[in-house]
Amino acid sequence: MSDAREVLSWERFGTASRELAEMVAADGYEPDIILSIARGGLFVAGALGYALDVKNLHLANVEFYTGVNERLPVPILLPPVPNVVDLSGSNVLVADDVADTGATLKLVRDFCAGHVADVRCAVVYEKPQSTVSCEYVWKRTDRWINFPWSTQPPVVRRAAGAVGQ
């Protein structure tokens, strides 16, 4: 991995999310539900929801990264876990900010498998080492990415052991 960083500004994110939505639309895919992988995928899912006129947004809380290039051995789906009944028979677009290792996307995609009509993934960035090849990718990079929502430190630090910490 390069020491140089990919920097995504809010303005570029607006362009990226719009172009990502245009890829989905041009492909003819019509998601019934956009399933966001929290936390970075929340921004992507919201932007895609508006651009694709999808109001049915769901959330999957997944913990994997603990710092820059630091992660748990495997991603963990945290409560509240989406109810598969709510996803049943739907076309689901899984939205995240980056497909790095692909482990998080694989966990969520596999969670949906067998319950939904079709599941596809949309990410702003995909890295070459990702084990998941996303159907919709704005840009491919091997760099660490500075996202506008995660470059600043938290305003308040939560106590160690808090859910999601």
Tab-separated table of C-alpha atoms in Angstrom:
chain	number	residue	atom	x	y	z
A	1	MET	CA	0.000	0.000	0.000
A	2	SER	CA	1.272	3.436	-0.904
A	3	ASP	CA	2.129	5.945	1.841
A	4	ALA	CA	0.327	8.625	-0.174
A	5	ARG	CA	-3.314	9.123	0.717
A	6	GLU	CA	-6.401	9.524	-1.385
A	7	VAL	CA	-8.222	12.641	-0.154
A	8	LEU	CA	-11.970	12.896	-0.667
A	9	SER	CA	-13.475	16.317	0.012
A	10	TRP	CA	-17.186	16.872	0.637
A	11	GLU	CA	-17.449	18.436	-2.819
A	12	ARG	CA	-15.772	15.451	-4.492
A	13	PHE	CA	-17.983	13.122	-2.479
A	14	GLY	CA	-21.006	14.865	-3.985
A	15	THR	CA	-19.643	14.211	-7.461
A	16	ALA	CA	-18.661	10.626	-6.590
A	17	SER	CA	-22.027	9.688	-5.115
A	18	ARG	CA	-23.921	11.193	-8.041
A	19	GLU	CA	-21.757	9.353	-10.574
A	20	LEU	CA	-22.170	6.129	-8.573
A	21	ALA	CA	-25.956	6.544	-8.724
A	22	GLU	CA	-25.740	7.167	-12.473
A	23	MET	CA	-23.853	3.848	-12.840
A	24	VAL	CA	-26.614	1.987	-10.996
A	25	ALA	CA	-29.325	3.667	-13.089
A	26	ALA	CA	-27.481	3.099	-16.378
A	27	ASP	CA	-27.195	-0.588	-15.488
A	28	GLY	CA	-30.986	-0.756	-15.141
A	29	TYR	CA	-30.775	-1.940	-11.533
A	30	GLU	CA	-33.715	-0.733	-9.452
A	31	PRO	CA	-33.074	-1.322	-5.761
A	32	ASP	CA	-36.068	-1.592	-3.448
A	33	ILE	CA	-33.807	-1.142	-0.425
A	34	ILE	CA	-30.441	0.456	0.137
A	35	LEU	CA	-28.614	-1.323	2.963
A	36	SER	CA	-25.981	0.950	4.457
A	37	ILE	CA	-22.889	-0.394	6.202
A	38	ALA	CA	-22.316	1.914	9.165
A	39	ARG	CA	-20.607	4.151	9.612
A	40	GLY	CA	-18.989	5.279	6.359
A	41	GLY	CA	-21.712	3.737	4.242
A	42	LEU	CA	-24.342	5.963	5.856
A	43	PHE	CA	-23.229	8.936	3.766
A	44	VAL	CA	-23.109	6.874	0.577
A	45	ALA	CA	-26.534	5.299	1.219
A	46	GLY	CA	-28.164	8.666	1.908
A	47	ALA	CA	-26.762	10.192	-1.269
A	48	LEU	CA	-27.734	7.138	-3.343
A	49	GLY	CA	-31.191	7.107	-1.773
A	50	TYR	CA	-31.864	10.650	-2.935
A	51	ALA	CA	-30.306	10.191	-6.388
A	52	LEU	CA	-32.087	6.879	-7.076
A	53	ASP	CA	-35.350	7.949	-5.406
A	54	VAL	CA	-35.188	5.091	-2.891
A	55	LYS	CA	-36.694	5.969	0.482
A	56	ASN	CA	-36.332	2.522	2.017
A	57	LEU	CA	-32.925	2.678	3.706
A	58	HIS	CA	-31.721	0.077	6.182
A	59	LEU	CA	-28.621	-0.125	8.333
A	60	ALA	CA	-26.089	-2.826	9.150
A	61	ASN	CA	-23.700	-1.954	11.972
A	62	VAL	CA	-20.412	-3.719	11.333
A	63	GLU	CA	-17.273	-3.344	13.397
A	64	PHE	CA	-13.996	-4.177	11.702
A	65	TYR	CA	-11.585	-1.218	11.599
A	66	THR	CA	-10.151	0.013	14.877
A	67	GLY	CA	-7.660	2.512	13.376
A	68	VAL	CA	-5.513	3.234	10.321
A	69	ASN	CA	-4.642	-0.218	8.947
A	70	GLU	CA	-5.797	-1.743	12.257
A	71	ARG	CA	-8.721	-4.142	12.303
A	72	LEU	CA	-10.290	-6.997	14.180
A	73	PRO	CA	-9.539	-10.544	12.955
A	74	VAL	CA	-13.016	-10.722	11.362
A	75	PRO	CA	-15.849	-8.209	10.974
A	76	ILE	CA	-18.676	-8.417	13.498
A	77	LEU	CA	-22.337	-7.601	12.842
A	78	LEU	CA	-23.497	-5.489	15.804
A	79	PRO	CA	-27.073	-5.083	17.069
A	80	PRO	CA	-29.573	-4.112	16.041
A	81	VAL	CA	-29.153	-6.651	13.241
A	82	PRO	CA	-31.412	-6.042	10.221
A	83	ASN	CA	-34.495	-8.248	10.126
A	84	VAL	CA	-34.291	-10.512	7.069
A	85	VAL	CA	-38.102	-10.420	6.870
A	86	ASP	CA	-37.825	-6.693	6.036
A	87	LEU	CA	-35.410	-7.519	3.197
A	88	SER	CA	-37.247	-10.576	1.910
A	89	GLY	CA	-37.737	-10.735	-1.848
A	90	SER	CA	-36.255	-7.262	-2.433
A	91	ASN	CA	-33.568	-5.948	-4.720
A	92	VAL	CA	-30.959	-4.745	-2.231
A	93	LEU	CA	-28.129	-2.321	-2.928
A	94	VAL	CA	-25.445	-2.565	-0.235
A	95	ALA	CA	-23.698	0.795	0.145
A	96	ASP	CA	-20.325	1.443	1.745
A	97	ASP	CA	-17.532	3.956	1.452
A	98	VAL	CA	-14.746	1.497	0.617
A	99	ALA	CA	-14.187	-2.142	-0.289
A	100	ASP	CA	-10.793	-2.579	1.337
A	101	THR	CA	-10.353	-6.245	2.241
A	102	GLY	CA	-13.927	-7.005	1.165
A	103	ALA	CA	-14.611	-8.824	4.452
A	104	THR	CA	-17.300	-6.399	5.634
A	105	LEU	CA	-19.110	-6.397	2.290
A	106	LYS	CA	-18.918	-10.194	2.120
A	107	LEU	CA	-20.416	-10.478	5.615
A	108	VAL	CA	-23.358	-8.235	4.693
A	109	ARG	CA	-23.856	-9.709	1.224
A	110	ASP	CA	-23.821	-13.251	2.668
A	111	PHE	CA	-26.275	-12.126	5.364
A	112	CYS	CA	-28.677	-11.103	2.579
A	113	ALA	CA	-28.148	-14.221	0.440
A	114	GLY	CA	-31.127	-16.520	0.260
A	115	HIS	CA	-33.465	-13.838	1.612
A	116	VAL	CA	-33.454	-11.235	-1.158
A	117	ALA	CA	-34.239	-11.316	-4.881
A	118	ASP	CA	-30.899	-9.729	-5.796
A	119	VAL	CA	-28.064	-8.102	-3.871
A	120	ARG	CA	-25.453	-5.805	-5.382
A	121	CYS	CA	-22.750	-3.601	-3.891
A	122	ALA	CA	-21.943	0.070	-4.517
A	123	VAL	CA	-18.839	1.718	-3.077
A	124	VAL	CA	-17.028	4.970	-3.586
A	125	TYR	CA	-13.640	3.213	-3.552
A	126	GLU	CA	-12.487	-0.346	-4.188
A	127	LYS	CA	-8.979	-1.560	-3.413
A	128	PRO	CA	-7.165	-4.218	-5.451
A	129	GLN	CA	-6.978	-6.635	-2.507
A	130	SER	CA	-10.756	-6.660	-1.963
A	131	THR	CA	-12.171	-10.189	-2.038
A	132	VAL	CA	-15.483	-8.728	-3.197
A	133	SER	CA	-15.748	-7.237	-6.667
A	134	CYS	CA	-18.440	-4.596	-6.362
A	135	GLU	CA	-20.884	-4.058	-9.194
A	136	TYR	CA	-20.659	-0.274	-8.845
A	137	VAL	CA	-17.356	1.468	-8.054
A	138	TRP	CA	-16.569	5.159	-8.432
A	139	LYS	CA	-12.778	4.815	-8.172
A	140	ARG	CA	-10.165	2.123	-7.595
A	141	THR	CA	-7.131	2.914	-5.444
A	142	ASP	CA	-4.454	1.190	-3.378
A	143	ARG	CA	-4.065	4.197	-1.064
A	144	TRP	CA	-5.431	4.820	2.407
A	145	ILE	CA	-8.408	7.151	2.005
A	146	ASN	CA	-9.096	10.296	4.001
A	147	PHE	CA	-12.878	10.616	4.021
A	148	PRO	CA	-14.325	14.015	4.966
A	149	TRP	CA	-16.398	12.443	7.758
A	150	SER	CA	-13.514	10.668	9.480
A	151	THR	CA	-10.413	12.851	9.167
A	152	GLN	CA	-11.182	15.009	12.222
A	153	PRO	CA	-10.942	13.497	15.723
A	154	PRO	CA	-14.218	13.024	17.611
A	155	VAL	CA	-15.549	16.070	19.434
A	156	VAL	CA	-16.168	13.789	22.416
A	157	ARG	CA	-14.376	10.552	23.212
A	158	ARG	CA	-16.655	7.790	24.468
A	159	ALA	CA	-15.574	5.580	27.336
A	160	ALA	CA	-13.701	2.423	26.377
A	161	GLY	CA	-16.015	-0.521	25.983
A	162	ALA	CA	-18.927	1.530	24.682
A	163	VAL	CA	-20.842	-0.281	21.924
A	164	GLY	CA	-19.127	0.322	18.597
A	165	GLN	CA	-15.854	1.439	20.183
